[in-house]
Amino acid sequence: GIEKSEAIDVLAQALANLNMEQEMQFLPPEEASAVQELIALGGRAPVAAFNRSHGEVRLMGPGRMEREEPWLDPVSPLEALWYRGFLYRAFDETAEGMLEFYYLPQELLGQFPEAVVEEKDQTSQALEPLEPPEGVPSQGQVNAVDDLTTLLAEALRTVEMESERPSMDNFLLDPDPDRQSLLLNLAAEKAWLREDESGLRPTRAAVDWLKSGREAQLFELADAWSSSSWNDLCHTPGLICDGQNWQNDPILARTALLDAIPQTEHWYSLEALVDLIRNSNPDFQRPDGNYDTWYVRDAETGGYLVGFESWEYVEGRLIRFLLLGPMSWLGIAIVSGPPQDAIFRLSDSGLKWLGGRQPLEKEEKPPIVVHPDATILVAHNADRYLRFQVARIAELEAVDGRKPYHYRLTPRSLALAAEQGISVERLLRFLTQASAAEVPKSLQRAAGRWSEKGVEGRLESVIVLRVSDAEILQTLRSNPKTRDFLGEFLGDLAVAIKPQKWPQFRAACAQLGLFIDDAL
């Protein structure tokens, strides 16, 4: 019956003087378990995650509280603790931003000085080592370095030449578009590429990277990925990220995975790793425990994946992709077997990288080989900066992962070299030094002739139309419906027609009453 403000003081004093250990003995088991978990977590837990474990606290205004009297019939252990005055909630700043927590007041938490804050054991002890598969090397993939070298070299091409260039799929050892996106994103974030009026161009920092050893290059790519803004979640197979009004932090997922992977040379089950993280650290990328705010759809059904029940379809898929995708692409991890039953281990380089050890700098770097037919062969284990320089003067041909890189000197590549200020004399001098042998005489003569006379021959793809009577060609030449389709005359009975114009030309001939026999 006292005034409200005075009642608050009395109640606060009474709560502060509670014997919590004694109170815990009289709490129902579910409520006591929630308090014990909160104590083990250091006295606080994110609201959404704790609701998932122990039920929610319904938020009510004064009118509803007066009608329903929820303290008499709480819907969950947390709601019961809330109305006992043992549980409170507030926002606090964290490394992941402002989060809302349930917490025990310090006056109550301080009565448990011996309580040990629970550290989530998401490490290897819970993962059981497996027998190693046969025939799998201890070194992971290393071709991310080779393909990024190819992409950096491609950036040297002029805008006009890029428009004529086919897809990069034939020129990369692994043409996966997500992998290519990751490599280009890392190159941009490392300032290895800059944009000018002609497009993207390699920088001095890219040259420094190209000159380092292969393992050092891989370590630098792994470092870049670990802190990159490239969003692994939105590249995860089976997921579609929608909307602009939400965001996730890709670094949180990578950190959780790298913390959970055992830093040993043993093999482990990927599914066991997913289960371990789900049991020990399920909220690794949603620290607030809220699974209803992201706009992520299932690519197959089109439906939105919301609620903790979608964890396997979002978080589970992401963990698998991080290992099967970026970590495998960058040579950090080795994966064996089909995705649904994969096993993995950290590569030797991955163990060194995670352990903070220095990369191996010594490596064999064979010279290039220059052939008389204007081809240049560059081995996969050759110096990447050397291959980058070859790409400035020669055109890369389709890549076969089992063979050396094949480059070819062409009038177009020589013209591109000239645009970069590389003279024929300098080009021949470079080839001599890089191959440790004299450039074939025939190639020296061909380069010299091009320097003096330019292009002296050109191959073209055309369709040749042959007719039985020279008057037919004269008719086609004089008729306005057909004359614009004709190219160079190859005598009295033949004319060249560009392939892309052939369907229209054939139709125009039919309108003139002339059927063309199409043997193509």
Coordinates of C-alpha atoms in Angstrom, one line a residue:
G1 CA 0.0 0.0 0.0
I2 CA 3.0 2.4 -0.1
E3 CA 3.8 4.8 -2.9
K4 CA 5.2 3.2 -6.1
S5 CA 8.6 5.0 -5.9
E6 CA 9.1 3.9 -2.3
A7 CA 8.0 0.4 -3.2
I8 CA 10.7 0.3 -5.9
D9 CA 13.4 1.1 -3.4
V10 CA 12.1 -1.5 -1.0
L11 CA 12.0 -4.2 -3.7
A12 CA 15.4 -3.3 -5.0
Q13 CA 16.9 -3.6 -1.5
A14 CA 15.2 -7.0 -1.0
L15 CA 16.4 -8.3 -4.4
A16 CA 19.9 -7.2 -3.6
N17 CA 19.8 -9.1 -0.3
L18 CA 18.6 -12.4 -1.8
N19 CA 20.6 -15.6 -1.2
M20 CA 20.6 -16.7 -4.9
E21 CA 22.1 -20.1 -4.1
Q22 CA 19.3 -20.8 -1.7
E23 CA 16.7 -19.4 -4.2
M24 CA 18.0 -21.7 -6.9
Q25 CA 17.2 -24.7 -4.8
F26 CA 13.5 -23.8 -4.8
L27 CA 13.2 -22.8 -8.5
P28 CA 11.6 -25.3 -10.9
P29 CA 14.2 -27.3 -12.8
E30 CA 13.7 -25.5 -16.1
E31 CA 14.1 -22.1 -14.5
A32 CA 17.2 -23.1 -12.5
S33 CA 18.7 -24.6 -15.6
A34 CA 18.3 -21.3 -17.5
V35 CA 19.9 -19.3 -14.6
Q36 CA 22.8 -21.8 -14.4
E37 CA 23.4 -21.4 -18.2
L38 CA 23.3 -17.6 -17.9
I39 CA 25.9 -17.8 -15.1
A40 CA 28.1 -20.1 -17.2
L41 CA 27.9 -17.6 -20.0
G42 CA 29.2 -14.8 -17.8
G43 CA 25.9 -13.4 -16.8
R44 CA 24.4 -12.5 -20.2
A45 CA 23.2 -14.1 -23.4
P46 CA 21.7 -12.7 -26.7
V47 CA 17.9 -12.4 -26.4
A48 CA 17.0 -14.3 -29.6
A49 CA 19.4 -17.2 -28.9
F50 CA 18.3 -17.5 -25.3
N51 CA 14.6 -17.4 -26.3
R52 CA 15.3 -20.3 -28.6
S53 CA 16.7 -22.4 -25.7
H54 CA 14.3 -21.4 -22.9
G55 CA 11.2 -19.8 -24.4
E56 CA 10.3 -16.2 -24.8
V57 CA 9.2 -13.3 -22.5
R58 CA 6.1 -11.7 -23.9
L59 CA 6.3 -7.9 -24.1
M60 CA 3.1 -6.4 -22.6
G61 CA 1.8 -3.0 -22.0
P62 CA 0.2 -2.0 -18.6
G63 CA -3.4 -2.8 -19.8
R64 CA -2.6 -6.3 -21.0
M65 CA -0.5 -7.1 -17.9
E66 CA -3.4 -6.1 -15.7
R67 CA -5.8 -8.3 -17.7
E68 CA -3.6 -11.4 -18.1
E69 CA -1.4 -11.3 -15.0
P70 CA 1.4 -13.2 -16.7
W71 CA 3.3 -13.7 -13.5
L72 CA 0.7 -16.2 -12.4
D73 CA 0.8 -18.2 -15.6
P74 CA 4.1 -17.7 -17.4
V75 CA 4.5 -19.3 -20.8
S76 CA 8.2 -20.1 -20.4
P77 CA 11.0 -20.5 -17.8
L78 CA 12.4 -17.1 -18.9
E79 CA 9.0 -15.4 -18.4
A80 CA 8.8 -16.9 -14.9
L81 CA 12.3 -15.6 -14.1
W82 CA 11.5 -12.2 -15.6
Y83 CA 8.5 -11.7 -13.2
R84 CA 10.5 -13.0 -10.3
G85 CA 12.9 -10.1 -10.9
F86 CA 15.9 -12.5 -11.6
L87 CA 16.2 -11.7 -15.3
Y88 CA 16.6 -8.4 -17.1
R89 CA 17.3 -7.2 -20.7
A90 CA 19.2 -4.3 -22.3
F91 CA 21.3 -3.4 -25.3
D92 CA 25.1 -3.4 -25.3
E93 CA 27.8 -2.5 -27.8
T94 CA 29.7 -5.5 -29.1
A95 CA 32.3 -6.2 -31.9
E96 CA 29.3 -7.1 -34.1
G97 CA 27.3 -3.9 -33.2
M98 CA 24.5 -3.3 -30.8
L99 CA 23.0 -6.5 -29.5
E100 CA 20.1 -7.0 -27.0
F101 CA 21.0 -9.3 -24.1
Y102 CA 19.2 -11.0 -21.2
Y103 CA 21.4 -10.6 -18.1
L104 CA 21.7 -11.2 -14.4
P105 CA 22.3 -8.1 -12.4
Q106 CA 25.8 -7.9 -10.9
E107 CA 24.3 -8.0 -7.4
L108 CA 23.0 -11.5 -8.1
L109 CA 25.8 -12.7 -10.4
G110 CA 28.4 -11.7 -7.9
Q111 CA 27.1 -14.4 -5.5
F112 CA 28.6 -17.0 -7.8
P113 CA 32.3 -16.0 -7.7
E114 CA 33.5 -19.6 -8.4
A115 CA 31.4 -19.8 -11.6
V116 CA 33.6 -20.4 -14.7
V117 CA 32.6 -18.7 -17.8
E118 CA 31.8 -21.4 -20.4
E119 CA 34.1 -21.3 -23.4
K120 CA 32.4 -22.9 -26.4
D121 CA 34.6 -25.8 -27.4
Q122 CA 34.3 -25.8 -31.1
T123 CA 37.8 -27.2 -31.7
S124 CA 39.0 -30.5 -32.8
Q125 CA 38.6 -32.7 -29.7
A126 CA 35.0 -33.4 -30.7
L127 CA 36.1 -34.4 -34.3
E128 CA 37.2 -37.9 -34.9
P129 CA 40.2 -38.4 -37.2
L130 CA 39.6 -40.6 -40.2
E131 CA 41.8 -42.9 -42.3
P132 CA 43.5 -40.9 -45.1
P133 CA 42.3 -41.6 -48.6
E134 CA 44.7 -43.2 -51.0
G135 CA 46.5 -41.1 -53.6
V136 CA 45.6 -37.6 -52.3
P137 CA 48.6 -35.2 -52.0
S138 CA 49.5 -33.3 -48.8
Q139 CA 49.6 -30.1 -50.8
G140 CA 46.4 -28.3 -51.8
Q141 CA 45.6 -26.7 -55.1
V142 CA 48.1 -24.0 -56.1
N143 CA 46.6 -22.9 -59.4
A144 CA 44.8 -19.9 -57.9
V145 CA 48.2 -18.2 -58.3
D146 CA 48.4 -19.2 -61.9
D147 CA 44.9 -18.1 -62.8
L148 CA 45.3 -14.8 -61.0
T149 CA 48.5 -14.3 -63.0
T150 CA 46.5 -14.9 -66.2
L151 CA 43.7 -12.5 -65.1
L152 CA 46.3 -9.8 -64.2
A153 CA 48.0 -10.3 -67.6
E154 CA 44.6 -10.1 -69.4
A155 CA 44.1 -6.7 -67.8
L156 CA 47.0 -5.4 -70.0
R157 CA 44.9 -5.8 -73.1
T158 CA 43.3 -2.7 -74.6
V159 CA 39.5 -2.2 -74.4
E160 CA 39.3 -2.8 -78.2
M161 CA 41.1 -6.1 -77.9
E162 CA 39.1 -7.2 -74.9
S163 CA 35.9 -6.8 -76.9
E164 CA 37.3 -9.4 -79.4
R165 CA 38.5 -11.7 -76.7
P166 CA 36.4 -14.8 -76.1
S167 CA 35.3 -15.9 -72.6
M168 CA 38.2 -16.5 -70.2
D169 CA 36.9 -20.1 -69.6
N170 CA 39.4 -21.5 -72.1
F171 CA 42.4 -19.7 -70.5
L172 CA 41.9 -20.6 -66.8
L173 CA 42.8 -23.8 -65.2
D174 CA 39.6 -23.6 -63.2
P175 CA 36.9 -21.5 -65.0
D176 CA 34.4 -21.5 -62.1
P177 CA 32.8 -18.0 -62.2
D178 CA 32.6 -17.7 -58.4
R179 CA 36.3 -18.6 -58.1
Q180 CA 37.1 -16.0 -60.8
S181 CA 35.0 -13.4 -59.0
L182 CA 36.8 -14.1 -55.7
L183 CA 40.3 -13.8 -57.3
L184 CA 39.4 -10.5 -59.0
N185 CA 37.8 -9.2 -55.8
L186 CA 41.0 -10.0 -53.8
A187 CA 43.2 -8.4 -56.5
A188 CA 41.0 -5.2 -56.3
E189 CA 41.1 -5.1 -52.5
K190 CA 44.9 -5.6 -52.5
A191 CA 45.2 -2.7 -55.0
W192 CA 46.8 -5.0 -57.6
L193 CA 44.3 -3.6 -60.1
R194 CA 43.5 0.0 -60.8
E195 CA 40.9 1.5 -63.1
D196 CA 41.7 4.1 -65.7
E197 CA 40.1 5.4 -68.9
S198 CA 41.1 2.1 -70.7
G199 CA 39.8 -0.2 -68.0
L200 CA 41.5 -2.2 -65.3
R201 CA 45.3 -2.2 -65.2
P202 CA 47.8 -4.1 -63.0
T203 CA 49.7 -1.9 -60.5
R204 CA 53.2 -1.9 -59.1
A205 CA 51.9 -3.8 -56.1
A206 CA 50.7 -6.6 -58.4
V207 CA 54.2 -6.8 -59.9
D208 CA 55.7 -7.2 -56.4
W209 CA 53.2 -10.0 -55.7
L210 CA 54.1 -11.7 -59.0
K211 CA 57.8 -11.6 -58.1
S212 CA 57.4 -13.5 -54.8
G213 CA 57.5 -17.2 -54.3
R214 CA 54.4 -19.4 -55.0
E215 CA 53.7 -20.3 -51.3
A216 CA 54.2 -16.6 -50.3
Q217 CA 51.7 -15.7 -53.0
L218 CA 49.2 -18.3 -51.7
F219 CA 49.6 -17.0 -48.1
E220 CA 48.9 -13.4 -49.3
L221 CA 45.8 -14.6 -51.1
A222 CA 44.7 -16.5 -48.0
D223 CA 45.3 -13.4 -45.8
A224 CA 43.3 -11.3 -48.2
W225 CA 40.4 -13.7 -48.2
S226 CA 40.3 -14.0 -44.4
S227 CA 39.5 -10.3 -44.2
S228 CA 37.8 -9.7 -47.5
S229 CA 34.4 -8.1 -48.1
W230 CA 33.7 -10.8 -50.8
N231 CA 30.4 -12.3 -49.6
D232 CA 30.8 -16.0 -49.5
L233 CA 27.1 -16.4 -48.4
C234 CA 25.8 -14.9 -51.6
H235 CA 28.0 -17.2 -53.7
T236 CA 27.0 -20.3 -51.9
P237 CA 25.3 -22.9 -54.2
G238 CA 21.6 -23.2 -53.6
L239 CA 21.2 -19.8 -52.0
I240 CA 19.9 -16.5 -53.5
C241 CA 20.5 -13.2 -51.5
D242 CA 17.7 -10.7 -52.0
G243 CA 17.2 -7.1 -51.0
Q244 CA 19.4 -4.2 -49.9
N245 CA 18.2 -3.6 -46.4
W246 CA 20.2 -6.3 -44.6
Q247 CA 23.8 -7.3 -44.4
N248 CA 25.9 -10.1 -43.0
D249 CA 29.5 -10.0 -42.0
P250 CA 31.4 -12.7 -44.1
I251 CA 34.4 -12.5 -41.7
L252 CA 32.4 -14.0 -38.8
A253 CA 31.7 -17.2 -40.8
R254 CA 35.3 -17.6 -41.9
T255 CA 36.6 -17.0 -38.3
A256 CA 34.2 -19.5 -36.9
L257 CA 35.2 -22.1 -39.4
L258 CA 39.0 -21.6 -39.1
D259 CA 38.6 -21.7 -35.3
A260 CA 36.7 -25.0 -35.5
I261 CA 39.0 -26.8 -37.9
P262 CA 41.6 -28.9 -36.2
Q263 CA 45.1 -27.7 -37.0
T264 CA 46.5 -31.2 -37.6
E265 CA 47.5 -33.3 -40.6
H266 CA 44.5 -35.7 -40.0
W267 CA 41.4 -36.1 -42.2
Y268 CA 38.0 -35.3 -40.9
S269 CA 34.4 -35.6 -42.0
L270 CA 32.9 -32.4 -43.4
E271 CA 29.4 -33.4 -42.1
A272 CA 30.9 -34.0 -38.7
L273 CA 32.4 -30.5 -38.8
V274 CA 29.0 -29.0 -39.7
D275 CA 27.4 -30.8 -36.8
L276 CA 30.1 -29.7 -34.4
I277 CA 29.6 -26.0 -35.3
R278 CA 25.8 -26.3 -35.1
N279 CA 26.0 -27.8 -31.6
S280 CA 28.7 -25.5 -30.2
N281 CA 28.5 -22.2 -32.1
P282 CA 25.2 -22.1 -34.1
D283 CA 24.9 -18.3 -34.1
F284 CA 28.4 -17.8 -35.6
Q285 CA 27.2 -15.5 -38.3
R286 CA 24.1 -14.1 -36.5
P287 CA 25.4 -13.1 -33.0
D288 CA 22.0 -11.8 -32.0
G289 CA 20.4 -15.2 -32.6
N290 CA 17.8 -13.6 -34.9
Y291 CA 17.0 -15.8 -37.9
D292 CA 14.1 -13.8 -39.3
T293 CA 15.8 -10.7 -40.7
W294 CA 17.8 -11.9 -43.7
Y295 CA 16.3 -12.2 -47.2
V296 CA 17.9 -15.5 -48.3
R297 CA 15.9 -17.7 -50.7
D298 CA 16.4 -21.4 -51.7
A299 CA 17.4 -21.5 -55.3
E300 CA 15.4 -24.6 -56.0
T301 CA 12.1 -23.8 -54.3
G302 CA 12.3 -20.0 -54.4
G303 CA 11.1 -19.8 -50.8
Y304 CA 12.7 -17.6 -48.1
L305 CA 14.8 -19.4 -45.6
V306 CA 13.8 -18.0 -42.2
G307 CA 13.9 -19.3 -38.6
F308 CA 16.4 -21.4 -36.9
E309 CA 14.9 -24.5 -38.6
S310 CA 16.5 -23.2 -41.8
W311 CA 20.0 -23.4 -40.2
E312 CA 21.0 -26.4 -42.3
Y313 CA 20.0 -24.8 -45.5
V314 CA 21.8 -21.5 -44.9
E315 CA 24.6 -21.9 -42.3
G316 CA 25.2 -25.6 -43.1
R317 CA 25.5 -24.8 -46.9
L318 CA 27.8 -21.9 -46.1
I319 CA 30.2 -24.0 -44.0
R320 CA 30.4 -26.6 -46.8
F321 CA 31.0 -24.0 -49.4
L322 CA 33.7 -22.3 -47.5
L323 CA 35.7 -25.5 -47.4
L324 CA 34.8 -26.9 -50.9
G325 CA 35.1 -23.4 -52.4
P326 CA 37.5 -20.7 -51.2
M327 CA 39.6 -22.8 -48.8
S328 CA 40.1 -25.4 -51.5
W329 CA 40.6 -22.9 -54.3
L330 CA 43.3 -21.1 -52.3
G331 CA 45.1 -24.3 -51.4
I332 CA 44.4 -24.0 -47.6
A333 CA 42.4 -27.3 -47.5
I334 CA 42.3 -30.5 -49.4
V335 CA 38.9 -32.1 -50.0
S336 CA 38.3 -35.7 -51.1
G337 CA 35.1 -37.5 -52.1
P338 CA 31.7 -36.3 -53.3
P339 CA 30.3 -33.1 -51.6
Q340 CA 27.6 -35.1 -49.8
D341 CA 30.2 -37.4 -48.2
A342 CA 33.4 -35.3 -48.4
I343 CA 36.3 -35.6 -46.0
F344 CA 39.0 -32.9 -45.6
R345 CA 42.2 -31.9 -44.1
L346 CA 44.3 -28.8 -43.9
S347 CA 47.1 -28.8 -46.5
D348 CA 50.7 -28.5 -45.5
S349 CA 50.6 -24.9 -46.7
G350 CA 47.3 -24.3 -44.8
L351 CA 48.8 -25.6 -41.6
K352 CA 51.8 -23.3 -42.0
W353 CA 49.6 -20.3 -42.8
L354 CA 47.2 -20.9 -39.9
G355 CA 50.2 -21.5 -37.6
G356 CA 51.8 -18.2 -38.6
R357 CA 54.9 -19.8 -40.0
Q358 CA 56.9 -18.3 -42.9
P359 CA 56.3 -19.5 -46.4
L360 CA 58.9 -21.4 -48.4
E361 CA 60.7 -19.0 -50.8
K362 CA 62.9 -21.3 -52.7
E363 CA 61.4 -23.0 -55.7
E364 CA 62.5 -24.2 -59.1
K365 CA 61.8 -21.8 -61.9
P366 CA 62.5 -23.2 -65.3
P367 CA 63.1 -20.9 -68.3
I368 CA 60.7 -20.4 -71.1
V369 CA 61.0 -22.2 -74.5
V370 CA 60.8 -20.3 -77.8
H371 CA 60.0 -22.3 -80.9
P372 CA 60.6 -21.3 -84.6
D373 CA 56.8 -21.4 -85.2
A374 CA 56.4 -18.3 -83.0
T375 CA 55.1 -20.2 -80.0
I376 CA 56.4 -19.7 -76.5
L377 CA 56.0 -22.4 -73.9
V378 CA 55.9 -21.5 -70.2
A379 CA 55.9 -24.2 -67.6
H380 CA 53.3 -24.1 -64.7
N381 CA 56.1 -23.9 -62.2
A382 CA 57.9 -21.1 -64.0
D383 CA 58.2 -17.6 -62.5
R384 CA 54.8 -16.0 -62.5
Y385 CA 56.3 -12.6 -63.2
L386 CA 58.1 -14.1 -66.2
R387 CA 54.8 -15.4 -67.6
F388 CA 53.2 -12.0 -66.9
Q389 CA 55.9 -10.4 -69.1
V390 CA 55.4 -13.0 -71.9
A391 CA 51.7 -12.1 -71.8
R392 CA 52.6 -8.5 -72.7
I393 CA 54.1 -9.6 -76.0
A394 CA 52.2 -12.8 -77.0
E395 CA 48.7 -14.2 -77.0
L396 CA 47.7 -17.0 -74.7
E397 CA 46.1 -20.0 -76.4
A398 CA 43.6 -22.4 -74.8
V399 CA 44.9 -23.9 -71.6
D400 CA 45.4 -27.6 -71.0
G401 CA 46.2 -28.2 -67.4
R402 CA 48.5 -31.1 -68.1
K403 CA 50.7 -29.1 -70.5
P404 CA 52.7 -25.9 -70.3
Y405 CA 51.1 -22.5 -71.1
H406 CA 51.2 -21.9 -74.9
Y407 CA 51.7 -18.3 -76.1
R408 CA 52.0 -17.2 -79.7
L409 CA 53.6 -14.1 -81.2
T410 CA 51.1 -12.5 -83.6
P411 CA 50.8 -9.2 -85.4
R412 CA 48.1 -8.2 -82.9
S413 CA 50.3 -9.1 -79.9
L414 CA 53.3 -7.2 -81.4
A415 CA 51.0 -4.2 -81.9
L416 CA 49.9 -4.4 -78.3
A417 CA 53.6 -4.6 -77.2
A418 CA 54.4 -1.5 -79.3
E419 CA 51.5 0.4 -77.6
Q420 CA 53.3 -0.4 -74.3
G421 CA 56.5 1.0 -75.6
I422 CA 58.1 -2.4 -76.2
S423 CA 60.2 -2.4 -79.4
V424 CA 61.0 -5.5 -81.4
E425 CA 64.7 -5.2 -80.3
R426 CA 63.7 -5.1 -76.7
L427 CA 61.2 -8.0 -77.2
L428 CA 63.9 -10.2 -78.8
R429 CA 66.4 -9.4 -76.1
F430 CA 63.8 -10.4 -73.4
L431 CA 63.1 -13.7 -75.1
T432 CA 66.8 -14.5 -75.2
Q433 CA 67.3 -13.8 -71.5
A434 CA 64.1 -15.6 -70.4
S435 CA 64.8 -18.7 -72.5
A436 CA 68.6 -18.7 -71.8
A437 CA 69.0 -19.4 -75.5
E438 CA 69.2 -17.6 -78.8
V439 CA 65.9 -16.8 -80.4
P440 CA 65.4 -18.9 -83.6
K441 CA 66.5 -17.0 -86.7
S442 CA 63.2 -17.4 -88.5
L443 CA 61.5 -15.7 -85.6
Q444 CA 64.0 -12.9 -85.6
R445 CA 63.3 -12.4 -89.4
A446 CA 59.6 -12.4 -88.9
A447 CA 59.7 -9.9 -86.1
G448 CA 62.0 -7.7 -88.1
R449 CA 59.7 -7.8 -91.2
W450 CA 56.7 -6.9 -89.1
S451 CA 58.6 -4.0 -87.7
E452 CA 59.4 -2.7 -91.2
K453 CA 56.3 -3.6 -93.2
G454 CA 53.5 -4.4 -90.7
V455 CA 51.0 -7.1 -91.5
E456 CA 51.8 -8.9 -94.7
G457 CA 49.2 -11.6 -94.6
R458 CA 45.8 -12.1 -93.0
L459 CA 43.6 -15.2 -92.4
E460 CA 39.8 -14.6 -92.7
S461 CA 36.9 -16.9 -92.2
V462 CA 34.5 -16.5 -95.2
I463 CA 31.9 -18.5 -97.1
V464 CA 32.8 -19.0 -100.8
L465 CA 29.9 -19.0 -103.2
R466 CA 30.7 -20.8 -106.5
V467 CA 28.3 -20.4 -109.5
S468 CA 28.1 -22.2 -112.8
D469 CA 27.8 -19.1 -114.9
A470 CA 29.7 -15.8 -114.6
E471 CA 26.5 -13.9 -115.5
I472 CA 25.0 -15.0 -112.2
L473 CA 27.7 -13.1 -110.3
Q474 CA 27.2 -10.0 -112.5
T475 CA 23.5 -10.1 -111.6
L476 CA 24.2 -10.5 -107.9
R477 CA 26.7 -7.6 -108.1
S478 CA 24.3 -5.2 -109.9
N479 CA 21.2 -6.0 -107.9
P480 CA 20.7 -3.7 -104.8
K481 CA 19.2 -6.6 -102.8
T482 CA 22.4 -8.7 -103.0
R483 CA 25.4 -6.6 -103.9
D484 CA 26.0 -5.4 -100.3
F485 CA 26.5 -9.0 -99.1
L486 CA 29.3 -9.7 -101.6
G487 CA 32.9 -9.6 -100.5
E488 CA 36.1 -10.1 -102.6
F489 CA 35.6 -11.7 -106.0
L490 CA 37.8 -14.9 -106.3
G491 CA 37.6 -15.1 -110.1
D492 CA 34.7 -15.2 -112.6
L493 CA 32.8 -18.0 -110.8
A494 CA 33.4 -17.4 -107.1
V495 CA 32.9 -14.7 -104.5
A496 CA 33.6 -14.4 -100.8
I497 CA 30.6 -13.8 -98.4
K498 CA 31.0 -13.1 -94.7
P499 CA 29.6 -16.0 -92.6
Q500 CA 27.3 -13.8 -90.5
K501 CA 25.7 -12.4 -93.7
W502 CA 25.0 -15.8 -95.3
P503 CA 21.4 -16.3 -94.1
Q504 CA 20.3 -12.9 -95.3
F505 CA 22.1 -13.3 -98.6
R506 CA 20.5 -16.7 -99.2
A507 CA 17.0 -15.2 -98.5
A508 CA 17.7 -12.3 -100.9
C509 CA 18.8 -14.7 -103.7
A510 CA 15.5 -16.7 -103.2
Q511 CA 13.6 -13.4 -103.8
L512 CA 15.4 -13.0 -107.1
G513 CA 14.4 -16.6 -108.1
L514 CA 17.8 -18.1 -107.4
F515 CA 18.2 -21.1 -105.1
I516 CA 21.6 -21.5 -103.5
D517 CA 22.6 -25.0 -102.6
D518 CA 23.6 -24.9 -98.9
A519 CA 26.2 -27.6 -98.3
L520 CA 27.4 -26.0 -95.0

